[in-house]
mmCIF file of C-alpha atoms in Angstrom:
data_model
loop_
_atom_site.group_PDB
_atom_site.id
_atom_site.type_symbol
_atom_site.label_atom_id
_atom_site.label_comp_id
_atom_site.label_asym_id
_atom_site.label_seq_id
_atom_site.Cartn_x
_atom_site.Cartn_y
_atom_site.Cartn_z
ATOM 1 C CA ALA I 1 8.957 -11.943 -1.147
ATOM 2 C CA SER I 2 5.285 -11.647 -1.682
ATOM 3 C CA GLY I 3 5.706 -8.207 -3.133
ATOM 4 C CA ALA I 4 8.215 -9.636 -5.517
ATOM 5 C CA GLU I 5 5.935 -12.258 -6.728
ATOM 6 C CA LYS I 6 2.964 -9.573 -7.205
ATOM 7 C CA THR I 7 5.445 -7.458 -9.323
ATOM 8 C CA ALA I 8 6.388 -10.654 -11.401
ATOM 9 C CA ASP I 9 2.710 -11.240 -12.101
ATOM 10 C CA ASP I 10 2.236 -7.554 -12.999
ATOM 11 C CA ILE I 11 5.033 -7.355 -15.683
ATOM 12 C CA GLY I 12 4.325 -10.773 -17.193
ATOM 13 C CA LEU I 13 7.635 -12.419 -16.061
ATOM 14 C CA LYS I 14 8.531 -15.265 -18.053
ATOM 15 C CA SER I 15 12.114 -16.191 -17.331
ATOM 16 C CA VAL I 16 15.093 -15.321 -15.268
ATOM 17 C CA GLY I 17 18.695 -16.348 -15.774
ATOM 18 C CA LEU I 18 21.502 -15.767 -13.061
ATOM 19 C CA LEU I 19 24.506 -13.928 -14.767
ATOM 20 C CA SER I 20 26.324 -13.532 -11.455
ATOM 21 C CA LEU I 21 26.176 -13.672 -7.606
ATOM 22 C CA GLU I 22 28.235 -12.231 -4.994
ATOM 23 C CA ALA I 23 27.304 -12.449 -1.239
ATOM 24 C CA GLN I 24 28.700 -10.673 1.755
ATOM 25 C CA GLN I 25 28.030 -11.464 5.422
ATOM 26 C CA THR I 26 28.128 -8.805 8.156
ATOM 27 C CA ASP I 27 27.265 -10.406 11.385
ATOM 28 C CA SER I 28 23.456 -11.479 11.000
ATOM 29 C CA LEU I 29 23.081 -9.823 7.620
ATOM 30 C CA ILE I 30 23.883 -11.247 4.420
ATOM 31 C CA THR I 31 23.708 -8.955 1.390
ATOM 32 C CA VAL I 32 23.640 -10.779 -1.973
ATOM 33 C CA THR I 33 24.183 -8.862 -5.324
ATOM 34 C CA VAL I 34 22.999 -10.535 -8.397
ATOM 35 C CA SER I 35 22.982 -9.605 -12.041
ATOM 36 C CA VAL I 36 20.031 -11.364 -14.053
ATOM 37 C CA LEU I 37 18.887 -11.646 -17.487
ATOM 38 C CA SER I 38 15.006 -11.812 -17.632
ATOM 39 C CA THR I 39 12.126 -11.733 -20.244
ATOM 40 C CA GLN I 40 8.783 -10.396 -19.520
ATOM 41 C CA GLU I 41 5.667 -9.409 -21.515
ATOM 42 C CA MET I 42 6.130 -5.748 -20.455
ATOM 43 C CA THR I 43 9.207 -5.548 -22.905
ATOM 44 C CA MET I 44 7.681 -7.637 -25.425
ATOM 45 C CA LEU I 45 9.820 -10.642 -24.516
ATOM 46 C CA ARG I 46 13.028 -8.733 -25.205
ATOM 47 C CA PRO I 47 15.815 -9.844 -22.886
ATOM 48 C CA LEU I 48 16.598 -7.345 -20.146
ATOM 49 C CA ARG I 49 19.837 -7.464 -17.810
ATOM 50 C CA THR I 50 19.219 -5.931 -14.416
ATOM 51 C CA ASN I 51 21.092 -5.765 -11.153
ATOM 52 C CA TRP I 52 19.724 -6.224 -7.805
ATOM 53 C CA GLN I 53 20.687 -6.509 -4.068
ATOM 54 C CA LEU I 54 18.885 -8.726 -1.612
ATOM 55 C CA ASP I 55 19.292 -8.339 2.294
ATOM 56 C CA TRP I 56 18.738 -11.576 4.345
ATOM 57 C CA GLN I 57 18.542 -11.048 8.073
ATOM 58 C CA GLN I 58 19.071 -13.797 10.697
ATOM 59 C CA SER I 59 16.682 -13.846 13.574
ATOM 60 C CA SER I 60 15.608 -16.209 16.291
ATOM 61 C CA ALA I 61 13.212 -17.760 13.690
ATOM 62 C CA GLY I 62 15.879 -18.334 10.967
ATOM 63 C CA TRP I 63 16.930 -16.431 7.945
ATOM 64 C CA GLY I 64 14.452 -14.015 6.313
ATOM 65 C CA LEU I 65 14.458 -11.616 3.316
ATOM 66 C CA ARG I 66 14.530 -8.211 4.623
ATOM 67 C CA SER I 67 14.853 -5.996 1.533
ATOM 68 C CA ILE I 68 15.122 -6.279 -2.382
ATOM 69 C CA ARG I 69 16.626 -3.197 -4.061
ATOM 70 C CA PHE I 70 16.967 -2.487 -7.800
ATOM 71 C CA LEU I 71 20.499 -1.288 -8.582
ATOM 72 C CA SER I 72 20.649 -0.788 -12.397
ATOM 73 C CA GLY I 73 19.655 -2.217 -15.695
ATOM 74 C CA ASP I 74 19.948 -2.054 -19.485
ATOM 75 C CA SER I 75 17.400 0.680 -20.699
ATOM 76 C CA VAL I 76 15.402 0.766 -17.509
ATOM 77 C CA ARG I 77 15.509 3.697 -15.128
ATOM 78 C CA ALA I 78 15.220 3.036 -11.382
ATOM 79 C CA GLU I 79 12.238 5.210 -11.029
ATOM 80 C CA ASP I 80 10.356 3.256 -13.512
ATOM 81 C CA VAL I 81 11.201 0.016 -11.647
ATOM 82 C CA ASN I 82 10.516 1.273 -8.298
ATOM 83 C CA ARG I 83 6.996 2.589 -9.469
ATOM 84 C CA ARG I 84 6.300 -1.003 -10.566
ATOM 85 C CA LEU I 85 7.364 -2.665 -7.450
ATOM 86 C CA LYS I 86 4.496 -3.961 -5.291
ATOM 87 C CA ALA I 87 4.322 -4.063 -1.652
ATOM 88 C CA PRO I 88 3.339 -7.195 0.081
#
């Protein structure tokens, strides 16, 4: 989550709207697939639709975010997104 916050700051994220959400649970793992519409300074505030997958893992301490993966997006390549993603 802290890596996502760093990346949001880096691209100048201004807004995010949820377009769709689907969740699937397998034992102690919940995988959430979301489609969002976002605006950021990096695209000169032009709305951009992207699709992501988030894995939530249950442990003795509760539920925690294990990973965030970029799936696809309008006019954006996976390698460009992955290069911008910041590690925590």
